[in-house]
Structures are given as structure tokens and as C-alpha cells.
Amino acid sequence: MTQHNPFPVPEEPGLLVPVGVAGWQNGYDAGISSPPGVPRTPLVRSLEYAQAWAQGAVAGNADGRTEGWRWAYFKGAVRPEPKDAANGHYGPQNSGEPGRTGSGAFARSWPAVGELPLQVMLAQFAEGDSDENGLTGRILARACADKGIPRLYLAVGLNSSGPVREATGDPLNDAGYWHGTVCESLEEAASEASAQMPPSRIPHFVALVRYAPAAEHHFFDLLPAADGFPPHRGGSG
């Protein structure tokens, strides 16, 4: 069973969110995406954050071993290989999306983790609910529940020009990725992906982010177009 953030989040408006909330969540994201061992705690000024991060990393590592590892693609993590799993599955799965055949198929999905694409989805799907305390997954899951939406999709790809020189406030764009608008169906997102691929003999790799509410976690599936995959561009966040 997936472990959850033990740090309580104040429900009353205006109260500060404990730093341990983001610390644990960031540690968990690192732990479930970096097999086989528990990742080293980063050097930070806040002892509370560091301790929470370490706890989260242990929890993420344990879940990775029992429930499967996740790829931190948008943080620039290298493409995982099954041999790196070490007591846990690490690799693509059947996406389970019906009716997708041919060159544009999104037949495979990589279990992934990361806050960047969810920040973009939250900004579009529930404008005004953005947060800087590591609560993106929690707020997005709640917004989906409130609206009765089981899944969201987002077309993504690499900007040919690379990361922007000056921050735009768009997390994916600033890290060097283009993206479409958040959609409630794969067909809509796939159409946006196709529309943003200029005609060329040079392959243009795109993928879809598929999000299903997962409590506070930053979980999503990455569905490459035609089983291809974008080359890496080390992002952050």
C-alpha cells in the first residue's frame, strides 16, 4: 500500500504550511525514482526539512521496491533500464488506452513522478489554486474530485531552442519543454500533439502526460507517441 505524507496540512486559510510537508514529499519523489538505494539527503539550512526529506526518501524507496519505481523524466533522470530495478519493476507498461493504433499510438506508458507537469495542469485546470509548498498533487487531486474528472491529459515535447533564458513562469517552458492545454480525453491531447509537430523528415518525438488523482503524490504516466521518446533535457523542480 502506497505510503502517504505524515505531516498535517492546516485546513484553516492563512496558516503556514509546515516545511516538513514539502520536505517529505520531495524526499518521497526522489526515493521512488532512484533505485536501488535510498538517496542521500541534500544539504539544506532547515533541519526540519532535511529530516522530513530523509523520512520521505525511505518511504519512497520502500514503495518503489514493492509497487514499482517511477521515472523522474522532467528532472533530467536517465532513461531507466529493467536491470536497474533491484527488487521492483522499472519499465514501460501497456497504457490500457483503447482504440489507439498506427503511427500515432500511445500504447505504452512509463510510470513517472514529478511536480513540473502537474503544476502546469493545475494552473490550467484549477486557475488560482497554485501552491509553492509541495502541495501540487494534493490540490490537483482535490480539484479533480470536486469536478468529477477521473483523468487529465497534456501533450508535451522538447523545445527545439532549448530552455528559455529568462523565466516565463511556466515550469515546463522554462525547463525547455513545450506543452498543450490540459484535456479530459486522450484524443484531444493527441490532436494537440500532432498539431504542434511541424512537417519534417527529422523525427519529432512527443508524449502525453496522463494524470489520475493519487492523493498528495506527484504520480503520472508518460505515454510516448509511437513508442518513441524525446531525448533528455535536464530540467529541475
Short mmCIF file of C-alpha atoms in Angstrom, two decimals, residues 17-231:
data_model
loop_
_atom_site.label_atom_id
_atom_site.label_comp_id
_atom_site.label_asym_id
_atom_site.label_seq_id
_atom_site.Cartn_x
_atom_site.Cartn_y
_atom_site.Cartn_z
CA VAL A 17 2.22 25.06 5.88
CA PRO A 18 4.95 23.23 7.85
CA VAL A 19 8.19 22.92 5.90
CA GLY A 20 8.11 19.21 6.60
CA VAL A 21 5.23 18.77 4.13
CA ALA A 22 7.35 19.73 1.13
CA GLY A 23 10.42 18.08 2.63
CA TRP A 24 8.73 14.68 2.95
CA GLN A 25 7.11 14.90 -0.47
CA ASN A 26 10.31 15.88 -2.24
CA GLY A 27 12.18 13.11 -0.47
CA TYR A 28 9.49 10.60 -1.42
CA ASP A 29 9.65 11.65 -5.08
CA ALA A 30 13.41 11.14 -5.03
CA GLY A 31 13.18 7.83 -3.22
CA ILE A 32 10.69 6.24 -5.61
CA SER A 33 12.61 7.35 -8.71
CA SER A 34 16.21 6.46 -7.88
CA PRO A 35 16.72 2.72 -7.33
CA PRO A 36 18.11 0.75 -5.74
CA GLY A 37 19.24 2.54 -2.57
CA VAL A 38 17.78 5.37 -0.51
CA PRO A 39 19.06 8.66 -1.99
CA ARG A 40 21.32 10.91 0.05
CA THR A 41 19.64 13.79 1.86
CA PRO A 42 20.54 17.16 0.29
CA LEU A 43 22.40 19.79 2.26
CA VAL A 44 19.89 22.43 3.30
CA ARG A 45 19.70 25.05 6.04
CA SER A 46 16.45 23.78 7.55
CA LEU A 47 16.97 20.78 9.83
CA GLU A 48 13.21 20.16 9.82
CA TYR A 49 13.16 19.99 6.03
CA ALA A 50 16.20 17.68 5.93
CA GLN A 51 14.74 15.28 8.48
CA ALA A 52 11.39 15.17 6.67
CA TRP A 53 13.16 14.69 3.32
CA ALA A 54 15.09 11.72 4.71
CA GLN A 55 11.88 10.14 6.03
CA GLY A 56 10.17 10.63 2.70
CA ALA A 57 13.11 9.12 0.81
CA VAL A 58 12.92 5.96 2.91
CA ALA A 59 9.17 5.70 2.27
CA GLY A 60 9.60 6.28 -1.47
CA ASN A 61 12.34 3.68 -1.70
CA ALA A 62 10.17 1.14 0.10
CA ASP A 63 7.22 1.82 -2.23
CA GLY A 64 9.49 1.59 -5.26
CA ARG A 65 10.61 -1.88 -4.23
CA THR A 66 7.09 -3.15 -3.55
CA GLU A 67 4.93 -1.22 -6.03
CA GLY A 68 7.37 -0.31 -8.80
CA TRP A 69 9.81 2.51 -9.46
CA ARG A 70 8.84 5.71 -11.25
CA TRP A 71 10.79 7.71 -13.81
CA ALA A 72 11.63 11.33 -12.89
CA TYR A 73 11.83 12.31 -16.55
CA PHE A 74 11.29 16.04 -16.18
CA LYS A 75 14.09 16.23 -13.61
CA GLY A 76 16.54 15.01 -16.23
CA ALA A 77 16.83 11.44 -14.87
CA VAL A 78 18.37 8.99 -17.34
CA ARG A 79 16.05 6.56 -19.07
CA PRO A 80 15.65 3.61 -16.68
CA GLU A 81 16.54 0.06 -17.64
CA PRO A 82 14.79 -3.03 -16.24
CA LYS A 83 18.11 -4.28 -14.84
CA ASP A 84 18.25 -1.23 -12.59
CA ALA A 85 15.03 -2.12 -10.82
CA ALA A 86 16.59 -4.05 -7.92
CA ASN A 87 13.61 -5.79 -6.32
CA GLY A 88 11.00 -3.66 -8.09
CA HIS A 89 9.55 -3.21 -11.60
CA TYR A 90 11.06 -0.40 -13.66
CA GLY A 91 9.91 -0.08 -17.24
CA PRO A 92 7.07 0.65 -19.66
CA GLN A 93 3.66 -0.96 -19.33
CA ASN A 94 0.60 -1.34 -21.52
CA SER A 95 -1.13 2.04 -21.41
CA GLY A 96 -4.56 0.46 -21.45
CA GLU A 97 -5.82 3.16 -23.81
CA PRO A 98 -8.34 1.60 -26.22
CA GLY A 99 -8.62 2.31 -29.91
CA ARG A 100 -5.15 3.77 -30.41
CA THR A 101 -3.41 2.07 -33.35
CA GLY A 102 -0.97 3.06 -36.08
CA SER A 103 1.91 5.54 -36.01
CA GLY A 104 0.22 7.82 -33.53
CA ALA A 105 -0.49 5.12 -30.97
CA PHE A 106 0.12 5.72 -27.28
CA ALA A 107 0.22 2.03 -26.44
CA ARG A 108 2.92 2.13 -23.76
CA SER A 109 3.16 4.11 -20.56
CA TRP A 110 6.01 4.79 -18.19
CA PRO A 111 5.04 5.23 -14.52
CA ALA A 112 6.56 8.61 -13.72
CA VAL A 113 6.82 11.15 -10.91
CA GLY A 114 7.43 14.87 -10.83
CA GLU A 115 5.79 18.15 -9.99
CA LEU A 116 6.50 20.18 -13.16
CA PRO A 117 3.78 18.81 -15.47
CA LEU A 118 1.27 18.73 -12.61
CA GLN A 119 1.98 22.39 -11.87
CA VAL A 120 1.05 23.20 -15.47
CA MET A 121 -2.07 21.06 -15.28
CA LEU A 122 -3.13 22.66 -12.01
CA ALA A 123 -2.62 26.18 -13.37
CA GLN A 124 -4.90 25.43 -16.33
CA PHE A 125 -7.44 23.14 -14.68
CA ALA A 126 -7.90 24.99 -11.40
CA GLU A 127 -6.60 28.50 -12.01
CA GLY A 128 -5.72 30.30 -8.81
CA ASP A 129 -5.10 27.14 -6.81
CA SER A 130 -1.33 27.02 -7.38
CA ASP A 131 0.87 26.48 -4.36
CA GLU A 132 4.58 26.64 -3.54
CA ASN A 133 4.57 24.33 -0.54
CA GLY A 134 4.84 21.00 -2.33
CA LEU A 135 1.06 20.60 -2.37
CA THR A 136 0.54 20.45 -6.14
CA GLY A 137 -0.50 16.80 -6.16
CA ARG A 138 -2.85 17.26 -3.23
CA ILE A 139 -4.58 20.34 -4.69
CA LEU A 140 -4.85 18.87 -8.21
CA ALA A 141 -6.33 15.63 -6.87
CA ARG A 142 -8.90 17.60 -4.88
CA ALA A 143 -9.80 19.74 -7.88
CA CYS A 144 -10.38 16.63 -10.00
CA ALA A 145 -12.54 15.11 -7.28
CA ASP A 146 -14.58 18.31 -6.93
CA LYS A 147 -15.24 18.38 -10.69
CA GLY A 148 -15.75 14.63 -11.05
CA ILE A 149 -12.88 14.25 -13.54
CA PRO A 150 -11.09 10.87 -13.40
CA ARG A 151 -8.17 11.67 -15.73
CA LEU A 152 -6.36 14.56 -17.35
CA TYR A 153 -4.01 14.58 -20.34
CA LEU A 154 -1.34 17.02 -21.51
CA ALA A 155 0.69 16.94 -24.73
CA VAL A 156 4.39 17.58 -24.13
CA GLY A 157 7.61 17.70 -26.12
CA LEU A 158 11.00 19.35 -26.35
CA ASN A 159 11.50 22.94 -27.46
CA SER A 160 13.96 22.93 -30.35
CA SER A 161 15.51 26.13 -28.98
CA GLY A 162 16.14 24.64 -25.54
CA PRO A 163 15.36 26.17 -22.13
CA VAL A 164 14.36 29.83 -22.12
CA ARG A 165 16.94 32.37 -21.00
CA GLU A 166 14.53 34.38 -18.91
CA ALA A 167 11.93 32.75 -16.70
CA THR A 168 8.39 32.94 -18.04
CA GLY A 169 6.63 31.49 -15.03
CA ASP A 170 5.66 28.36 -16.98
CA PRO A 171 7.51 25.46 -15.29
CA LEU A 172 7.73 23.22 -18.36
CA ASN A 173 8.56 26.00 -20.81
CA ASP A 174 11.30 27.31 -18.53
CA ALA A 175 12.82 23.81 -18.39
CA GLY A 176 12.88 23.50 -22.18
CA TYR A 177 9.60 21.74 -22.98
CA TRP A 178 6.54 22.80 -24.93
CA HIS A 179 3.10 21.67 -23.87
CA GLY A 180 -0.50 21.88 -24.97
CA THR A 181 -3.61 22.58 -22.96
CA VAL A 182 -4.93 20.24 -20.30
CA CYS A 183 -7.54 17.89 -21.77
CA GLU A 184 -10.03 15.41 -20.38
CA SER A 185 -9.51 12.84 -23.15
CA LEU A 186 -6.51 11.26 -24.83
CA GLU A 187 -7.94 12.04 -28.28
CA GLU A 188 -7.96 15.78 -27.59
CA ALA A 189 -4.41 15.77 -26.24
CA ALA A 190 -3.17 13.58 -29.10
CA SER A 191 -4.63 16.03 -31.62
CA GLU A 192 -2.78 18.90 -29.94
CA ALA A 193 0.44 16.88 -30.01
CA SER A 194 0.07 16.24 -33.76
CA ALA A 195 -0.76 19.86 -34.47
CA GLN A 196 2.39 21.09 -32.74
CA MET A 197 4.69 18.79 -34.73
CA PRO A 198 5.93 20.69 -37.83
CA PRO A 199 6.21 18.68 -41.07
CA SER A 200 9.77 17.40 -41.34
CA ARG A 201 11.79 14.35 -42.27
CA ILE A 202 13.52 14.67 -38.93
CA PRO A 203 11.66 12.71 -36.24
CA HIS A 204 9.88 14.87 -33.69
CA PHE A 205 9.21 12.93 -30.54
CA VAL A 206 6.26 13.81 -28.36
CA ALA A 207 4.46 12.23 -25.44
CA LEU A 208 1.33 12.65 -23.38
CA VAL A 209 1.19 13.13 -19.64
CA ARG A 210 -1.73 11.17 -18.20
CA TYR A 211 -2.74 12.10 -14.68
CA ALA A 212 -5.15 10.29 -12.39
CA PRO A 213 -5.69 11.59 -8.83
CA ALA A 214 -3.22 9.95 -6.44
CA ALA A 215 -3.84 11.73 -3.13
CA GLU A 216 -0.90 14.07 -2.48
CA HIS A 217 1.57 12.26 -4.74
CA HIS A 218 3.02 13.69 -7.95
CA PHE A 219 2.31 10.50 -9.91
CA PHE A 220 1.52 10.43 -13.61
CA ASP A 221 2.01 8.19 -16.64
CA LEU A 222 4.14 9.22 -19.60
CA LEU A 223 2.77 7.89 -22.91
CA PRO A 224 5.30 8.20 -25.76
CA ALA A 225 3.94 8.66 -29.28
CA ALA A 226 4.56 5.60 -31.47
CA ASP A 227 6.77 4.04 -28.77
CA GLY A 228 9.40 6.71 -29.34
CA PHE A 229 10.67 9.06 -26.70
CA PRO A 230 12.05 12.60 -26.52
CA PRO A 231 15.79 12.87 -25.94
#
